[in-house]
């Protein structure tokens, strides 16, 4: 497989040199040239997962988009954070619960939402529907026949999702999903993190986990490379083709090489979230060696937009998103989509533009034109510029939104310069076996070398469209919202938790609220400043036994706001660790595989049960995470031996509490 992939890559590169851009003398623009299709995609067609390599379904297939040109960030890159020796999003409460893809090749959907949910967790605790994503992605693959990250991006950028799990529950046997479900949040960005170039090229991945949250990645899963006893995985063979998508949630530089079934060159492992349920691995997680030769490819971070979008219109032609990249003979190219806005009276406000960058460090120029006559754009309404550090999908809010009439025809222009890469424009086209449903028409997408003289893209490829979107909201007349009224906890009361839920009565005309909590009645500084569209907020952990003040601001869609009055509350004394229940401290257990239980703790996201032969817990017989309130040992303990046990609790605010240690003796 490695030789085949390498051969296809060489042929693709040779083709890119042999087929140069041709000149279109009529328009003054070079004709587009398509970037080579991903060699991995070509090598494994028709995109089915590799047979006979796992006892469970997998589901990752390569996209046609070639991202092999993306280079890893350098250690001194200002966008890369310094990584500690250990980092674990689980201990920070920043991962959503592990799911189970069951008997279906849908790991790509679970890895997508593993990243998307993590980015805002625990401030927003979403459970999105993988069922809806896999069923309504719109591509040629069957609903359990695999997928990739660009398929997820296309589904979300056209506002088909994400939808809530409760609205379309997961059932691998059901391949039909309802369309038109409520989309509570929109995809803001999907960032492509460069592939690892080697075992120690981990700076970009580690920085991404720290900056955003869980990172979607791909790997080659072979059952023989997994050590079940230590929940560790290491594939050290030749560079094979990925067949499974998972999410990286942390790492441990000192994770022992001796934990793997086959010993890698040195210590170190990624902490990985799988989609085979909590009964598999370490409560659904495993450790992948840094020296694994496949993991760390096809890396993505899915960034969820914060707050409910004010946009109500989504204009775009690329329902299947980024299928290929094209260029005009240099790192710079201009693309444009012309849209006729929805009919009606009144006006719309163009406030965001969605587009892809095909390489790292791409600079962009956005323009909005108010008049379109064929391939001539005039009446420039807005122009803004910027730089995107990462390749991928970007949703850019305009610093100066523009107002246009309903029914008006506008042009949204994106000029891109991608350093050292001559294919800056992402486009959709009907790739056989992948995106065959893609369709286009004349008068939709245009290309240009200079942003002035334009050519219709369908004159080059009849069913090709550029991946450019415009997001708008209906213009509204500002009506001040009424003043919100605080409701609970009662002013002057003592809360029952260090993370109290503060509630208020909705204000007429309000579209969103901002909660502020301060230690001062003047609110000179705040300890909580949260936005929500609801009428309550649960705070992060506050200072114990302290007087706090709180108030709420109501804001309407036009940005007009009104403040509530100010109430106060006092937090309770500091909370202690979780309470242990059975077996009793100092008792002798009845069996060599006893069950240990403890009491539930408020605001807990997970518990870690720890068992040791020393009261100092310098080493562990067991140290495992669990969402439940008990742990039963699966392997017998040594007879007539004293053991010590304790429980750690991880709270929604990221803090960790540890119980007292109890002892027990085996019979």
PDB file of C-alpha atoms in Angstrom, residues 234-475:
ATOM      1  CA  UNK A 234       0.988   0.961  18.437  1.00  0.00           C
ATOM      2  CA  UNK A 235       1.226   0.275  14.713  1.00  0.00           C
ATOM      3  CA  UNK A 236       4.851   0.515  13.598  1.00  0.00           C
ATOM      4  CA  UNK A 237       4.604  -0.857  10.105  1.00  0.00           C
ATOM      5  CA  UNK A 238       5.087   0.929   6.797  1.00  0.00           C
ATOM      6  CA  UNK A 239       2.953   3.979   6.168  1.00  0.00           C
ATOM      7  CA  UNK A 240      -0.434   2.357   5.565  1.00  0.00           C
ATOM      8  CA  UNK A 241      -3.747   3.926   4.675  1.00  0.00           C
ATOM      9  CA  UNK A 242      -5.990   5.157   7.497  1.00  0.00           C
ATOM     10  CA  UNK A 243      -9.263   3.327   8.091  1.00  0.00           C
ATOM     11  CA  UNK A 244     -10.531   4.788  11.383  1.00  0.00           C
ATOM     12  CA  UNK A 245     -11.319   8.293  12.650  1.00  0.00           C
ATOM     13  CA  UNK A 246     -10.932   9.165  16.348  1.00  0.00           C
ATOM     14  CA  UNK A 247     -10.300  12.281  18.458  1.00  0.00           C
ATOM     15  CA  UNK A 248      -7.090  13.205  20.277  1.00  0.00           C
ATOM     16  CA  UNK A 249      -7.882  14.670  23.725  1.00  0.00           C
ATOM     17  CA  UNK A 250      -4.414  14.892  25.292  1.00  0.00           C
ATOM     18  CA  UNK A 251      -1.016  13.291  25.665  1.00  0.00           C
ATOM     19  CA  UNK A 252       1.535  11.944  28.121  1.00  0.00           C
ATOM     20  CA  UNK A 253       5.197  12.313  27.146  1.00  0.00           C
ATOM     21  CA  UNK A 254       6.228   9.826  29.844  1.00  0.00           C
ATOM     22  CA  UNK A 255       3.709   7.108  28.959  1.00  0.00           C
ATOM     23  CA  UNK A 256       5.855   3.977  29.109  1.00  0.00           C
ATOM     24  CA  UNK A 257       6.879   2.264  25.904  1.00  0.00           C
ATOM     25  CA  UNK A 258       6.573  -1.030  27.802  1.00  0.00           C
ATOM     26  CA  UNK A 259       2.782  -0.661  27.958  1.00  0.00           C
ATOM     27  CA  UNK A 260       2.473  -1.521  24.258  1.00  0.00           C
ATOM     28  CA  UNK A 261       2.189  -5.011  22.823  1.00  0.00           C
ATOM     29  CA  UNK A 262       5.114  -4.275  20.523  1.00  0.00           C
ATOM     30  CA  UNK A 263       7.683  -1.925  22.009  1.00  0.00           C
ATOM     31  CA  UNK A 264       8.144   1.412  20.187  1.00  0.00           C
ATOM     32  CA  UNK A 265      11.432   3.345  20.114  1.00  0.00           C
ATOM     33  CA  UNK A 266      10.645   5.470  23.175  1.00  0.00           C
ATOM     34  CA  UNK A 267       8.005   6.661  25.634  1.00  0.00           C
ATOM     35  CA  UNK A 268       5.090   8.959  24.863  1.00  0.00           C
ATOM     36  CA  UNK A 269       1.471   8.583  23.779  1.00  0.00           C
ATOM     37  CA  UNK A 270      -1.593  10.491  22.681  1.00  0.00           C
ATOM     38  CA  UNK A 271      -4.769  10.085  24.738  1.00  0.00           C
ATOM     39  CA  UNK A 272      -7.477   9.152  22.239  1.00  0.00           C
ATOM     40  CA  UNK A 273     -11.277   9.158  22.397  1.00  0.00           C
ATOM     41  CA  UNK A 274     -12.799   6.237  20.503  1.00  0.00           C
ATOM     42  CA  UNK A 275     -16.403   5.622  19.431  1.00  0.00           C
ATOM     43  CA  UNK A 276     -16.894   2.051  20.664  1.00  0.00           C
ATOM     44  CA  UNK A 277     -18.688   2.876  23.930  1.00  0.00           C
ATOM     45  CA  UNK A 278     -17.483   3.173  27.522  1.00  0.00           C
ATOM     46  CA  UNK A 279     -17.290  -0.599  27.949  1.00  0.00           C
ATOM     47  CA  UNK A 280     -14.289  -0.695  25.628  1.00  0.00           C
ATOM     48  CA  UNK A 281     -10.753   0.454  26.512  1.00  0.00           C
ATOM     49  CA  UNK A 282     -10.275   2.826  29.450  1.00  0.00           C
ATOM     50  CA  UNK A 283     -13.926   3.899  29.684  1.00  0.00           C
ATOM     51  CA  UNK A 284     -13.853   4.458  25.917  1.00  0.00           C
ATOM     52  CA  UNK A 285     -10.330   5.894  25.612  1.00  0.00           C
ATOM     53  CA  UNK A 286      -6.937   4.446  24.682  1.00  0.00           C
ATOM     54  CA  UNK A 287      -3.287   5.486  24.397  1.00  0.00           C
ATOM     55  CA  UNK A 288      -1.628   5.674  20.962  1.00  0.00           C
ATOM     56  CA  UNK A 289       2.163   5.718  20.769  1.00  0.00           C
ATOM     57  CA  UNK A 290       3.895   8.780  19.342  1.00  0.00           C
ATOM     58  CA  UNK A 291       5.783   6.253  17.206  1.00  0.00           C
ATOM     59  CA  UNK A 292       2.651   4.954  15.499  1.00  0.00           C
ATOM     60  CA  UNK A 293       3.299   5.533  11.796  1.00  0.00           C
ATOM     61  CA  UNK A 294      -0.246   6.497  10.745  1.00  0.00           C
ATOM     62  CA  UNK A 295      -2.052   8.367  13.533  1.00  0.00           C
ATOM     63  CA  UNK A 296      -1.882  12.140  13.236  1.00  0.00           C
ATOM     64  CA  UNK A 297      -2.991  12.403   9.610  1.00  0.00           C
ATOM     65  CA  UNK A 298      -6.159  14.084   8.291  1.00  0.00           C
ATOM     66  CA  UNK A 299      -6.375  16.287  11.390  1.00  0.00           C
ATOM     67  CA  UNK A 300      -9.254  18.724  11.883  1.00  0.00           C
ATOM     68  CA  UNK A 301     -10.665  20.965  14.574  1.00  0.00           C
ATOM     69  CA  UNK A 302     -14.376  21.760  14.306  1.00  0.00           C
ATOM     70  CA  UNK A 303     -15.209  25.104  15.931  1.00  0.00           C
ATOM     71  CA  UNK A 304     -18.804  25.697  17.021  1.00  0.00           C
ATOM     72  CA  UNK A 305     -20.199  29.205  16.741  1.00  0.00           C
ATOM     73  CA  UNK A 306     -20.952  30.768  20.121  1.00  0.00           C
ATOM     74  CA  UNK A 307     -24.512  31.869  20.737  1.00  0.00           C
ATOM     75  CA  UNK A 308     -27.484  31.538  18.391  1.00  0.00           C
ATOM     76  CA  UNK A 309     -26.683  33.030  15.003  1.00  0.00           C
ATOM     77  CA  UNK A 310     -28.700  36.101  14.043  1.00  0.00           C
ATOM     78  CA  UNK A 311     -28.378  35.054  10.388  1.00  0.00           C
ATOM     79  CA  UNK A 312     -31.490  33.630   8.767  1.00  0.00           C
ATOM     80  CA  UNK A 313     -30.326  33.333   5.130  1.00  0.00           C
ATOM     81  CA  UNK A 314     -27.548  31.107   3.794  1.00  0.00           C
ATOM     82  CA  UNK A 315     -26.589  31.642   0.156  1.00  0.00           C
ATOM     83  CA  UNK A 316     -24.280  29.124  -1.511  1.00  0.00           C
ATOM     84  CA  UNK A 317     -24.072  26.587  -4.320  1.00  0.00           C
ATOM     85  CA  UNK A 318     -21.580  24.090  -2.868  1.00  0.00           C
ATOM     86  CA  UNK A 319     -23.874  21.743  -0.962  1.00  0.00           C
ATOM     87  CA  UNK A 320     -21.130  19.089  -1.113  1.00  0.00           C
ATOM     88  CA  UNK A 321     -18.365  21.527  -0.203  1.00  0.00           C
ATOM     89  CA  UNK A 322     -14.654  21.194  -0.849  1.00  0.00           C
ATOM     90  CA  UNK A 323     -14.052  18.380  -3.362  1.00  0.00           C
ATOM     91  CA  UNK A 324     -11.015  19.826  -5.138  1.00  0.00           C
ATOM     92  CA  UNK A 325      -8.683  22.808  -5.382  1.00  0.00           C
ATOM     93  CA  UNK A 326      -7.930  24.922  -8.447  1.00  0.00           C
ATOM     94  CA  UNK A 327      -5.536  27.679  -9.394  1.00  0.00           C
ATOM     95  CA  UNK A 328      -4.667  30.087 -12.187  1.00  0.00           C
ATOM     96  CA  UNK A 329      -0.938  29.538 -12.394  1.00  0.00           C
ATOM     97  CA  UNK A 330       0.201  31.363  -9.231  1.00  0.00           C
ATOM     98  CA  UNK A 331      -0.480  31.419  -5.478  1.00  0.00           C
ATOM     99  CA  UNK A 332      -3.062  34.196  -6.060  1.00  0.00           C
ATOM    100  CA  UNK A 333      -6.534  33.749  -7.527  1.00  0.00           C
ATOM    101  CA  UNK A 334      -9.891  35.483  -7.237  1.00  0.00           C
ATOM    102  CA  UNK A 335     -13.252  33.766  -6.987  1.00  0.00           C
ATOM    103  CA  UNK A 336     -16.797  35.108  -6.871  1.00  0.00           C
ATOM    104  CA  UNK A 337     -20.320  33.819  -6.440  1.00  0.00           C
ATOM    105  CA  UNK A 338     -23.311  35.859  -7.614  1.00  0.00           C
ATOM    106  CA  UNK A 339     -26.484  35.467  -5.543  1.00  0.00           C
ATOM    107  CA  UNK A 340     -30.039  36.683  -6.032  1.00  0.00           C
ATOM    108  CA  UNK A 341     -31.354  37.346  -2.531  1.00  0.00           C
ATOM    109  CA  UNK A 342     -34.698  35.989  -1.369  1.00  0.00           C
ATOM    110  CA  UNK A 343     -37.743  37.881  -2.558  1.00  0.00           C
ATOM    111  CA  UNK A 344     -39.770  40.089  -0.243  1.00  0.00           C
ATOM    112  CA  UNK A 345     -40.123  43.627   1.024  1.00  0.00           C
ATOM    113  CA  UNK A 346     -37.526  45.290   3.191  1.00  0.00           C
ATOM    114  CA  UNK A 347     -33.817  44.505   3.252  1.00  0.00           C
ATOM    115  CA  UNK A 348     -31.121  42.060   4.398  1.00  0.00           C
ATOM    116  CA  UNK A 349     -27.831  42.653   6.165  1.00  0.00           C
ATOM    117  CA  UNK A 350     -24.828  40.763   4.765  1.00  0.00           C
ATOM    118  CA  UNK A 351     -22.714  40.200   7.883  1.00  0.00           C
ATOM    119  CA  UNK A 352     -20.653  37.028   7.277  1.00  0.00           C
ATOM    120  CA  UNK A 353     -18.857  35.329   4.409  1.00  0.00           C
ATOM    121  CA  UNK A 354     -17.902  31.633   4.377  1.00  0.00           C
ATOM    122  CA  UNK A 355     -15.002  30.308   2.316  1.00  0.00           C
ATOM    123  CA  UNK A 356     -12.103  27.825   2.384  1.00  0.00           C
ATOM    124  CA  UNK A 357      -8.380  28.400   2.348  1.00  0.00           C
ATOM    125  CA  UNK A 358      -6.391  25.586   0.754  1.00  0.00           C
ATOM    126  CA  UNK A 359      -3.088  26.261   2.536  1.00  0.00           C
ATOM    127  CA  UNK A 360      -1.635  27.595   5.772  1.00  0.00           C
ATOM    128  CA  UNK A 361      -1.133  31.341   6.223  1.00  0.00           C
ATOM    129  CA  UNK A 362      -3.428  32.348   3.352  1.00  0.00           C
ATOM    130  CA  UNK A 363      -4.284  36.043   3.027  1.00  0.00           C
ATOM    131  CA  UNK A 364      -7.738  37.046   1.805  1.00  0.00           C
ATOM    132  CA  UNK A 365      -9.627  40.069   0.488  1.00  0.00           C
ATOM    133  CA  UNK A 366     -13.430  40.084   0.704  1.00  0.00           C
ATOM    134  CA  UNK A 367     -15.585  42.330  -1.463  1.00  0.00           C
ATOM    135  CA  UNK A 368     -19.353  42.752  -1.697  1.00  0.00           C
ATOM    136  CA  UNK A 369     -20.745  44.266  -4.905  1.00  0.00           C
ATOM    137  CA  UNK A 370     -24.343  45.516  -5.090  1.00  0.00           C
ATOM    138  CA  UNK A 371     -24.781  45.265  -8.872  1.00  0.00           C
ATOM    139  CA  UNK A 372     -24.198  42.250 -11.106  1.00  0.00           C
ATOM    140  CA  UNK A 373     -24.521  42.336 -14.879  1.00  0.00           C
ATOM    141  CA  UNK A 374     -23.279  39.068 -16.344  1.00  0.00           C
ATOM    142  CA  UNK A 375     -19.582  38.831 -15.442  1.00  0.00           C
ATOM    143  CA  UNK A 376     -19.339  42.526 -14.561  1.00  0.00           C
ATOM    144  CA  UNK A 377     -19.591  43.540 -10.896  1.00  0.00           C
ATOM    145  CA  UNK A 378     -20.033  47.148  -9.777  1.00  0.00           C
ATOM    146  CA  UNK A 379     -21.229  49.258  -6.830  1.00  0.00           C
ATOM    147  CA  UNK A 380     -18.608  48.155  -4.281  1.00  0.00           C
ATOM    148  CA  UNK A 381     -20.353  48.021  -0.875  1.00  0.00           C
ATOM    149  CA  UNK A 382     -17.583  46.556   1.336  1.00  0.00           C
ATOM    150  CA  UNK A 383     -13.950  45.462   1.194  1.00  0.00           C
ATOM    151  CA  UNK A 384     -12.016  43.808   4.013  1.00  0.00           C
ATOM    152  CA  UNK A 385      -8.776  41.840   4.284  1.00  0.00           C
ATOM    153  CA  UNK A 386      -7.154  39.398   6.690  1.00  0.00           C
ATOM    154  CA  UNK A 387      -5.052  36.266   7.116  1.00  0.00           C
ATOM    155  CA  UNK A 388      -6.108  32.720   8.028  1.00  0.00           C
ATOM    156  CA  UNK A 389      -3.354  30.860   9.903  1.00  0.00           C
ATOM    157  CA  UNK A 390      -4.827  27.430   9.202  1.00  0.00           C
ATOM    158  CA  UNK A 391      -6.194  25.886   6.042  1.00  0.00           C
ATOM    159  CA  UNK A 392      -9.841  24.857   6.074  1.00  0.00           C
ATOM    160  CA  UNK A 393     -13.281  26.445   6.279  1.00  0.00           C
ATOM    161  CA  UNK A 394     -13.667  29.938   7.725  1.00  0.00           C
ATOM    162  CA  UNK A 395     -16.725  31.990   8.578  1.00  0.00           C
ATOM    163  CA  UNK A 396     -15.595  35.629   8.661  1.00  0.00           C
ATOM    164  CA  UNK A 397     -17.811  38.308  10.206  1.00  0.00           C
ATOM    165  CA  UNK A 398     -17.654  41.620   8.375  1.00  0.00           C
ATOM    166  CA  UNK A 399     -16.435  44.534  10.457  1.00  0.00           C
ATOM    167  CA  UNK A 400     -18.856  46.708   8.479  1.00  0.00           C
ATOM    168  CA  UNK A 401     -21.958  44.685   7.474  1.00  0.00           C
ATOM    169  CA  UNK A 402     -23.809  45.964   4.400  1.00  0.00           C
ATOM    170  CA  UNK A 403     -27.542  46.350   3.859  1.00  0.00           C
ATOM    171  CA  UNK A 404     -29.068  45.249   0.544  1.00  0.00           C
ATOM    172  CA  UNK A 405     -32.645  44.912  -0.677  1.00  0.00           C
ATOM    173  CA  UNK A 406     -34.583  41.647  -0.762  1.00  0.00           C
ATOM    174  CA  UNK A 407     -34.448  40.292  -4.297  1.00  0.00           C
ATOM    175  CA  UNK A 408     -31.270  42.203  -5.124  1.00  0.00           C
ATOM    176  CA  UNK A 409     -28.484  40.428  -7.035  1.00  0.00           C
ATOM    177  CA  UNK A 410     -25.086  40.750  -5.371  1.00  0.00           C
ATOM    178  CA  UNK A 411     -21.584  39.377  -5.913  1.00  0.00           C
ATOM    179  CA  UNK A 412     -19.471  38.025  -3.061  1.00  0.00           C
ATOM    180  CA  UNK A 413     -15.794  38.109  -4.050  1.00  0.00           C
ATOM    181  CA  UNK A 414     -12.896  36.378  -2.310  1.00  0.00           C
ATOM    182  CA  UNK A 415      -9.312  37.035  -3.370  1.00  0.00           C
ATOM    183  CA  UNK A 416      -6.838  34.496  -1.959  1.00  0.00           C
ATOM    184  CA  UNK A 417      -3.066  34.184  -1.835  1.00  0.00           C
ATOM    185  CA  UNK A 418      -1.772  30.856  -0.560  1.00  0.00           C
ATOM    186  CA  UNK A 419       2.016  30.911   0.033  1.00  0.00           C
ATOM    187  CA  UNK A 420       3.938  28.326  -2.002  1.00  0.00           C
ATOM    188  CA  UNK A 421       0.770  26.696  -3.341  1.00  0.00           C
ATOM    189  CA  UNK A 422      -0.720  27.441  -6.771  1.00  0.00           C
ATOM    190  CA  UNK A 423      -4.259  26.155  -6.098  1.00  0.00           C
ATOM    191  CA  UNK A 424      -5.869  28.704  -3.754  1.00  0.00           C
ATOM    192  CA  UNK A 425      -9.577  28.205  -4.629  1.00  0.00           C
ATOM    193  CA  UNK A 426     -11.718  25.411  -3.168  1.00  0.00           C
ATOM    194  CA  UNK A 427     -14.462  24.156  -5.437  1.00  0.00           C
ATOM    195  CA  UNK A 428     -17.170  21.529  -5.740  1.00  0.00           C
ATOM    196  CA  UNK A 429     -17.523  19.212  -8.709  1.00  0.00           C
ATOM    197  CA  UNK A 430     -19.058  15.761  -9.378  1.00  0.00           C
ATOM    198  CA  UNK A 431     -16.294  13.308  -8.449  1.00  0.00           C
ATOM    199  CA  UNK A 432     -17.481   9.838  -9.544  1.00  0.00           C
ATOM    200  CA  UNK A 433     -18.285   7.628  -6.566  1.00  0.00           C
ATOM    201  CA  UNK A 434     -17.995  10.506  -4.105  1.00  0.00           C
ATOM    202  CA  UNK A 435     -19.886  13.710  -4.996  1.00  0.00           C
ATOM    203  CA  UNK A 436     -21.704  12.731  -8.190  1.00  0.00           C
ATOM    204  CA  UNK A 437     -24.772  14.820  -7.198  1.00  0.00           C
ATOM    205  CA  UNK A 438     -22.864  18.125  -7.583  1.00  0.00           C
ATOM    206  CA  UNK A 439     -24.519  20.448 -10.091  1.00  0.00           C
ATOM    207  CA  UNK A 440     -23.908  24.005 -11.314  1.00  0.00           C
ATOM    208  CA  UNK A 441     -25.312  26.539 -13.760  1.00  0.00           C
ATOM    209  CA  UNK A 442     -23.940  29.504 -15.654  1.00  0.00           C
ATOM    210  CA  UNK A 443     -24.103  32.799 -13.790  1.00  0.00           C
ATOM    211  CA  UNK A 444     -23.213  31.329 -10.395  1.00  0.00           C
ATOM    212  CA  UNK A 445     -19.409  31.119  -9.978  1.00  0.00           C
ATOM    213  CA  UNK A 446     -16.658  33.199 -11.564  1.00  0.00           C
ATOM    214  CA  UNK A 447     -12.836  33.238 -11.520  1.00  0.00           C
ATOM    215  CA  UNK A 448     -10.203  35.881 -12.202  1.00  0.00           C
ATOM    216  CA  UNK A 449      -6.447  36.454 -11.954  1.00  0.00           C
ATOM    217  CA  UNK A 450      -6.846  40.108 -10.938  1.00  0.00           C
ATOM    218  CA  UNK A 451     -10.269  40.576  -9.333  1.00  0.00           C
ATOM    219  CA  UNK A 452     -11.399  42.781 -12.227  1.00  0.00           C
ATOM    220  CA  UNK A 453     -11.936  40.678 -15.379  1.00  0.00           C
ATOM    221  CA  UNK A 454     -14.098  37.641 -14.718  1.00  0.00           C
ATOM    222  CA  UNK A 455     -14.925  34.338 -16.452  1.00  0.00           C
ATOM    223  CA  UNK A 456     -17.798  31.954 -15.709  1.00  0.00           C
ATOM    224  CA  UNK A 457     -16.517  28.771 -14.066  1.00  0.00           C
ATOM    225  CA  UNK A 458     -18.983  26.563 -15.983  1.00  0.00           C
ATOM    226  CA  UNK A 459     -17.187  27.519 -19.211  1.00  0.00           C
ATOM    227  CA  UNK A 460     -14.267  25.484 -17.816  1.00  0.00           C
ATOM    228  CA  UNK A 461     -16.215  22.726 -16.026  1.00  0.00           C
ATOM    229  CA  UNK A 462     -19.970  22.455 -16.529  1.00  0.00           C
ATOM    230  CA  UNK A 463     -20.919  21.355 -13.000  1.00  0.00           C
ATOM    231  CA  UNK A 464     -18.276  23.144 -10.930  1.00  0.00           C
ATOM    232  CA  UNK A 465     -18.984  25.773  -8.270  1.00  0.00           C
ATOM    233  CA  UNK A 466     -16.707  27.747  -5.978  1.00  0.00           C
ATOM    234  CA  UNK A 467     -17.051  27.226  -2.229  1.00  0.00           C
ATOM    235  CA  UNK A 468     -18.128  30.747  -1.249  1.00  0.00           C
ATOM    236  CA  UNK A 469     -21.154  31.526   0.930  1.00  0.00           C
ATOM    237  CA  UNK A 470     -22.947  34.652   2.114  1.00  0.00           C
ATOM    238  CA  UNK A 471     -24.842  34.734   5.407  1.00  0.00           C
ATOM    239  CA  UNK A 472     -27.436  37.442   5.990  1.00  0.00           C
ATOM    240  CA  UNK A 473     -30.104  38.499   8.451  1.00  0.00           C
ATOM    241  CA  UNK A 474     -33.277  40.457   7.865  1.00  0.00           C
ATOM    242  CA  UNK A 475     -32.878  44.105   8.788  1.00  0.00           C
TER     243      UNK A 475
END
